[in-house]
mmCIF file of C-alpha atoms in Angstrom:
data_model
loop_
_atom_site.group_PDB
_atom_site.id
_atom_site.type_symbol
_atom_site.label_atom_id
_atom_site.label_comp_id
_atom_site.label_asym_id
_atom_site.label_seq_id
_atom_site.Cartn_x
_atom_site.Cartn_y
_atom_site.Cartn_z
ATOM 1 C CA MET A 1109 138.599 96.073 105.291
ATOM 2 C CA LEU A 1110 140.367 98.560 107.599
ATOM 3 C CA PHE A 1111 139.112 99.159 111.172
ATOM 4 C CA GLY A 1112 135.713 97.749 110.206
ATOM 5 C CA ILE A 1113 135.438 100.033 107.172
ATOM 6 C CA LEU A 1114 134.633 98.563 103.757
ATOM 7 C CA GLU A 1115 135.446 100.512 100.592
ATOM 8 C CA MET A 1116 134.166 100.404 97.036
ATOM 9 C CA GLN A 1117 135.428 102.187 93.913
ATOM 10 C CA VAL A 1118 132.677 103.335 91.529
ATOM 11 C CA SER A 1119 133.299 104.337 87.910
ATOM 12 C CA GLY A 1120 131.091 106.379 85.609
ATOM 13 C CA ASP A 1121 131.560 103.678 82.959
ATOM 14 C CA THR A 1122 130.129 100.979 85.248
ATOM 15 C CA LEU A 1123 126.694 99.539 84.486
ATOM 16 C CA VAL A 1124 123.981 99.979 87.123
ATOM 17 C CA SER A 1125 123.665 96.178 87.322
ATOM 18 C CA GLU A 1126 127.411 95.881 87.956
ATOM 19 C CA PHE A 1127 127.233 98.552 90.671
ATOM 20 C CA GLU A 1128 124.329 96.809 92.426
ATOM 21 C CA ASN A 1129 126.084 93.439 92.262
ATOM 22 C CA GLU A 1130 129.384 94.853 93.512
ATOM 23 C CA PHE A 1131 127.654 96.705 96.384
ATOM 24 C CA LEU A 1132 126.056 93.422 97.426
ATOM 25 C CA ARG A 1133 129.396 91.619 97.243
ATOM 26 C CA VAL A 1134 131.329 94.266 99.202
ATOM 27 C CA PHE A 1135 128.776 95.299 101.818
ATOM 28 C CA ASP A 1136 126.611 92.141 101.869
ATOM 29 C CA ILE A 1137 123.453 94.251 101.460
ATOM 30 C CA PRO A 1138 121.207 94.545 98.348
ATOM 31 C CA ILE A 1139 120.772 98.044 96.910
ATOM 32 C CA ARG A 1140 118.516 99.577 94.247
ATOM 33 C CA VAL A 1141 119.592 102.506 92.031
ATOM 34 C CA TYR A 1142 117.132 105.170 90.870
ATOM 35 C CA ASN A 1143 117.007 107.441 87.829
ATOM 36 C CA LEU A 1144 117.618 111.152 88.148
ATOM 37 C CA SER A 1145 114.663 113.448 87.561
ATOM 38 C CA LYS A 1146 114.272 115.349 84.276
ATOM 39 C CA GLU A 1147 116.127 118.198 85.969
ATOM 40 C CA ARG A 1148 118.923 115.701 86.825
ATOM 41 C CA LYS A 1149 118.157 115.788 90.518
ATOM 42 C CA ILE A 1150 118.221 112.772 92.824
ATOM 43 C CA GLN A 1151 114.765 111.235 93.205
ATOM 44 C CA SER A 1152 114.814 108.014 95.187
ATOM 45 C CA GLY A 1153 111.705 108.598 97.294
ATOM 46 C CA ALA A 1154 108.026 108.294 96.421
ATOM 47 C CA GLY A 1155 107.599 108.827 92.674
ATOM 48 C CA GLY A 1156 111.163 107.816 91.899
ATOM 49 C CA ARG A 1157 111.810 105.324 89.076
ATOM 50 C CA ARG A 1158 114.280 102.471 89.288
ATOM 51 C CA ALA A 1159 117.205 102.815 86.890
ATOM 52 C CA SER A 1160 117.677 100.380 84.024
ATOM 53 C CA LYS A 1161 120.289 97.760 84.756
ATOM 54 C CA ASP A 1162 121.875 98.598 81.378
ATOM 55 C CA ALA A 1163 122.288 102.290 82.250
ATOM 56 C CA LEU A 1164 125.718 103.657 83.096
ATOM 57 C CA ILE A 1165 126.480 105.128 86.500
ATOM 58 C CA SER A 1166 127.304 108.398 84.712
ATOM 59 C CA ASP A 1167 123.661 108.457 83.519
ATOM 60 C CA VAL A 1168 122.257 108.266 87.059
ATOM 61 C CA SER A 1169 124.872 110.278 88.976
ATOM 62 C CA THR A 1170 125.066 114.015 89.551
ATOM 63 C CA ILE A 1171 128.778 113.701 90.371
ATOM 64 C CA ILE A 1172 130.475 110.837 88.501
ATOM 65 C CA VAL A 1173 131.031 111.263 84.753
ATOM 66 C CA LYS A 1174 132.407 108.856 82.144
ATOM 67 C CA GLY A 1175 136.089 108.135 82.597
ATOM 68 C CA LYS A 1176 136.053 109.192 86.266
ATOM 69 C CA SER A 1177 135.550 107.287 89.485
ATOM 70 C CA LYS A 1178 134.867 107.889 93.179
ATOM 71 C CA LYS A 1179 135.415 105.819 96.304
ATOM 72 C CA ILE A 1180 132.905 105.290 99.094
ATOM 73 C CA SER A 1181 133.648 103.935 102.573
ATOM 74 C CA ILE A 1182 130.961 102.418 104.813
ATOM 75 C CA LYS A 1183 130.805 100.677 108.199
ATOM 76 C CA ASP A 1184 128.175 98.056 108.967
ATOM 77 C CA THR A 1185 127.391 100.011 112.153
ATOM 78 C CA GLU A 1186 126.066 102.946 110.106
ATOM 79 C CA LYS A 1187 122.302 103.356 109.811
ATOM 80 C CA VAL A 1188 120.533 102.624 106.539
ATOM 81 C CA GLY A 1189 119.260 106.192 106.145
ATOM 82 C CA ASP A 1190 122.729 107.605 106.774
ATOM 83 C CA VAL A 1191 124.289 105.233 104.247
ATOM 84 C CA GLU A 1192 121.730 106.216 101.599
ATOM 85 C CA LYS A 1193 122.551 109.874 102.227
ATOM 86 C CA LYS A 1194 126.279 109.113 102.048
ATOM 87 C CA VAL A 1195 125.828 107.421 98.673
ATOM 88 C CA GLU A 1196 123.924 110.500 97.473
ATOM 89 C CA SER A 1197 126.503 113.007 98.727
ATOM 90 C CA THR A 1198 129.603 110.978 97.776
ATOM 91 C CA LEU A 1199 128.535 109.371 94.500
ATOM 92 C CA GLY A 1200 125.589 111.551 93.466
ATOM 93 C CA ILE A 1201 123.355 108.488 93.130
ATOM 94 C CA GLY A 1202 119.823 108.051 94.459
ATOM 95 C CA VAL A 1203 119.450 104.634 96.084
ATOM 96 C CA GLN A 1204 117.320 102.554 98.392
ATOM 97 C CA ILE A 1205 118.869 99.821 100.520
ATOM 98 C CA LEU A 1206 116.869 96.604 100.677
ATOM 99 C CA CYS A 1207 116.473 93.861 103.259
ATOM 100 C CA SER A 1208 119.041 91.096 103.093
ATOM 101 C CA ASP A 1209 116.628 88.893 101.091
ATOM 102 C CA GLY A 1210 116.013 91.733 98.608
ATOM 103 C CA LYS A 1211 112.233 91.576 99.083
ATOM 104 C CA GLY A 1212 111.557 94.972 100.646
ATOM 105 C CA PHE A 1213 113.013 98.295 101.705
ATOM 106 C CA ALA A 1214 115.227 98.279 104.783
ATOM 107 C CA ASP A 1215 114.366 100.310 107.891
ATOM 108 C CA ASN A 1216 116.188 103.676 107.702
ATOM 109 C CA ASN A 1217 116.707 103.699 111.461
ATOM 110 C CA LYS A 1218 118.482 100.322 111.654
ATOM 111 C CA THR A 1219 122.185 99.695 111.059
ATOM 112 C CA LEU A 1220 123.398 97.631 108.107
ATOM 113 C CA LYS A 1221 124.369 94.966 110.606
ATOM 114 C CA GLU A 1222 120.914 94.922 112.190
ATOM 115 C CA ILE A 1223 118.891 94.664 108.985
ATOM 116 C CA LYS A 1224 120.636 91.438 108.056
ATOM 117 C CA ASP A 1225 118.596 89.765 110.811
ATOM 118 C CA ILE A 1226 115.243 91.465 110.129
ATOM 119 C CA LYS A 1227 112.543 89.562 108.271
ATOM 120 C CA SER A 1228 111.316 91.510 105.250
ATOM 121 C CA ASP A 1229 107.811 90.123 105.835
ATOM 122 C CA ASP A 1230 107.628 92.336 108.928
ATOM 123 C CA LEU A 1231 108.417 95.510 106.974
ATOM 124 C CA ILE A 1232 105.937 97.768 105.214
ATOM 125 C CA SER A 1233 106.728 100.935 103.297
ATOM 126 C CA LEU A 1234 104.691 104.134 103.019
ATOM 127 C CA ASP A 1235 104.007 105.357 99.494
ATOM 128 C CA VAL A 1236 104.699 108.974 100.403
ATOM 129 C CA ALA A 1237 107.936 110.837 101.043
ATOM 130 C CA VAL A 1238 108.132 112.892 104.220
ATOM 131 C CA ASN A 1239 109.348 116.327 103.123
ATOM 132 C CA SER A 1240 108.521 120.026 103.441
ATOM 133 C CA SER A 1241 105.619 119.839 100.967
ATOM 134 C CA THR A 1242 103.897 116.767 102.462
ATOM 135 C CA THR A 1243 100.583 117.406 104.193
ATOM 136 C CA VAL A 1244 99.281 115.676 107.295
ATOM 137 C CA ASN A 1245 96.475 114.264 105.154
ATOM 138 C CA ALA A 1246 98.874 112.694 102.625
ATOM 139 C CA PHE A 1247 100.958 111.218 105.437
ATOM 140 C CA THR A 1248 98.026 109.759 107.393
ATOM 141 C CA LYS A 1249 96.450 108.281 104.247
ATOM 142 C CA ALA A 1250 99.733 106.563 103.338
ATOM 143 C CA PHE A 1251 100.156 105.291 106.910
ATOM 144 C CA ASN A 1252 96.595 103.978 107.086
ATOM 145 C CA LYS A 1253 96.957 102.253 103.707
ATOM 146 C CA ALA A 1254 100.217 100.552 104.681
ATOM 147 C CA CYS A 1255 99.227 99.622 108.244
ATOM 148 C CA LYS A 1256 95.763 98.219 107.651
ATOM 149 C CA GLY A 1257 93.913 97.981 110.933
ATOM 150 C CA VAL A 1258 96.031 100.774 112.423
ATOM 151 C CA SER A 1259 95.708 104.519 111.947
ATOM 152 C CA VAL A 1260 97.772 107.578 112.912
ATOM 153 C CA LYS A 1261 97.272 111.150 114.102
ATOM 154 C CA VAL A 1262 99.878 113.920 114.209
ATOM 155 C CA TRP A 1263 100.301 116.171 117.242
ATOM 156 C CA CYS A 1264 100.737 119.931 116.912
ATOM 157 C CA LEU A 1265 103.700 121.792 118.387
ATOM 158 C CA THR A 1266 103.314 124.251 121.249
ATOM 159 C CA LYS A 1267 103.219 127.873 120.079
ATOM 160 C CA SER A 1268 105.525 129.064 122.840
ATOM 161 C CA THR A 1269 108.349 126.499 122.637
ATOM 162 C CA GLY A 1270 107.837 124.769 119.285
ATOM 163 C CA LYS A 1271 108.012 121.375 120.992
ATOM 164 C CA ILE A 1272 105.749 118.339 120.605
ATOM 165 C CA MET A 1273 102.821 118.432 123.007
ATOM 166 C CA THR A 1274 100.828 115.237 123.580
ATOM 167 C CA GLY A 1275 98.110 114.149 125.966
ATOM 168 C CA ALA A 1276 95.241 116.189 127.384
ATOM 169 C CA ARG A 1277 96.997 119.511 126.722
ATOM 170 C CA GLY A 1278 97.919 118.627 123.141
ATOM 171 C CA HIS A 1279 96.018 119.096 119.887
ATOM 172 C CA PHE A 1280 96.033 117.104 116.671
ATOM 173 C CA ALA A 1281 97.005 118.817 113.432
ATOM 174 C CA SER A 1282 94.376 119.431 110.750
ATOM 175 C CA PRO A 1283 94.594 117.432 107.481
ATOM 176 C CA GLU A 1284 95.725 120.400 105.379
ATOM 177 C CA THR A 1285 98.627 121.259 107.712
ATOM 178 C CA LEU A 1286 102.107 120.792 106.252
ATOM 179 C CA LEU A 1287 104.257 118.331 108.151
ATOM 180 C CA LYS A 1288 107.071 120.888 108.297
ATOM 181 C CA ASP A 1289 104.803 123.096 110.432
ATOM 182 C CA VAL A 1290 104.391 120.359 113.059
ATOM 183 C CA SER A 1291 107.968 119.081 112.930
ATOM 184 C CA GLU A 1292 110.039 119.753 116.047
ATOM 185 C CA ASP A 1293 113.423 121.380 115.304
ATOM 186 C CA ASN A 1294 112.506 121.439 111.608
ATOM 187 C CA LYS A 1295 113.660 117.848 111.048
ATOM 188 C CA ILE A 1296 111.434 117.305 108.026
ATOM 189 C CA ALA A 1297 113.437 116.643 104.866
ATOM 190 C CA GLN A 1298 113.551 114.222 101.961
ATOM 191 C CA HIS A 1299 114.141 110.812 103.549
ATOM 192 C CA GLY A 1300 113.246 108.539 100.660
ATOM 193 C CA VAL A 1301 110.928 105.646 101.399
ATOM 194 C CA ILE A 1302 109.665 105.386 104.962
ATOM 195 C CA VAL A 1303 109.677 101.853 106.316
ATOM 196 C CA ILE A 1304 107.878 100.611 109.421
ATOM 197 C CA ASN A 1305 108.876 97.399 111.157
ATOM 198 C CA THR A 1306 105.614 95.822 112.287
ATOM 199 C CA ALA A 1307 107.555 93.714 114.799
ATOM 200 C CA ASP A 1308 108.400 96.930 116.688
ATOM 201 C CA GLN A 1309 106.307 98.044 119.650
ATOM 202 C CA VAL A 1310 104.057 101.068 119.179
ATOM 203 C CA LYS A 1311 106.275 103.135 121.490
ATOM 204 C CA VAL A 1312 109.347 102.329 119.366
ATOM 205 C CA VAL A 1313 107.622 103.468 116.172
ATOM 206 C CA LYS A 1314 106.537 106.704 117.869
ATOM 207 C CA LYS A 1315 110.057 107.387 119.144
ATOM 208 C CA THR A 1316 111.483 106.733 115.690
ATOM 209 C CA PHE A 1317 109.205 109.312 114.054
ATOM 210 C CA ALA A 1318 110.018 111.848 116.764
ATOM 211 C CA LYS A 1319 113.756 111.291 116.397
ATOM 212 C CA MET A 1320 113.977 111.147 112.605
ATOM 213 C CA TYR A 1321 111.284 113.593 111.528
ATOM 214 C CA GLY A 1322 110.460 115.601 114.646
ATOM 215 C CA LEU A 1323 106.880 114.364 114.428
ATOM 216 C CA GLY A 1324 104.727 113.551 117.414
ATOM 217 C CA ILE A 1325 102.395 110.783 116.299
ATOM 218 C CA GLU A 1326 99.653 108.886 118.045
ATOM 219 C CA ILE A 1327 98.921 105.386 116.755
ATOM 220 C CA VAL A 1328 95.249 104.594 117.130
ATOM 221 C CA THR A 1329 92.673 102.019 116.090
ATOM 222 C CA ALA A 1330 91.580 101.965 112.450
ATOM 223 C CA ARG A 1331 88.658 104.289 113.091
ATOM 224 C CA GLY A 1332 90.709 106.517 115.348
ATOM 225 C CA ALA A 1333 88.482 105.791 118.321
ATOM 226 C CA GLN A 1334 91.212 105.143 120.878
ATOM 227 C CA SER A 1335 94.967 105.061 121.325
ATOM 228 C CA ILE A 1336 96.775 101.728 121.167
ATOM 229 C CA ASP A 1337 98.796 100.302 124.057
ATOM 230 C CA ASP A 1338 102.439 101.355 123.657
ATOM 231 C CA ASP A 1339 103.710 97.883 124.545
ATOM 232 C CA LEU A 1340 101.858 96.138 121.716
ATOM 233 C CA THR A 1341 103.569 95.530 118.393
ATOM 234 C CA ILE A 1342 102.118 96.954 115.199
ATOM 235 C CA ARG A 1343 101.878 93.403 113.848
ATOM 236 C CA ASN A 1344 99.761 92.185 116.761
ATOM 237 C CA VAL A 1345 97.441 95.182 116.542
ATOM 238 C CA ARG A 1346 96.924 94.614 112.830
ATOM 239 C CA LYS A 1347 95.970 91.019 113.519
ATOM 240 C CA GLY A 1348 93.426 92.223 116.059
#
């Protein structure tokens, strides 16, 4: 380790199981490797399939071939989502980082250091990827399914400034609207699996979606009758 940076050498002749075990040993965080699509593109989000542990890294990488290797450097102060993107860009491998107990997906907005202290029981994942082709309807259905007892609405952007507008002057997007059309600063992209920490307050979850995806969301009761107090946690709201 140099200046808080940990490094790992990855070979195309390495088994997926060996890569996952070595990543855990070096970075102290579990990781899951995904197969490439039929077109040999990275597909680690919704619809992605976990790679066989007997597969070679060269089989699941768009960059590393047999007989070659690459090095990756990571700090534990880097966020989960950024690390997953770094693995994709540096090694050409689609991955999802898991909680320290290996039971669920880690929160993309937390650092590697932070997720070591988060209970996986508090985390829930949405079974939809947030990208340019995702509709508001697909997103809200996935949110409602994951956060039983809690629902979500998506705010439109202002026509003049393209910024999120909430409150009495704001309007909610229609179900058929594409998320990219209500994303401030066009932040919508493939982010893999979206994870919500139910121990977070409602206002924290809302800020996270605004920061990561440019989406203005309103978390409401299951039937959408009224907004939920920002200071409550998602977990407490779900419990009623």
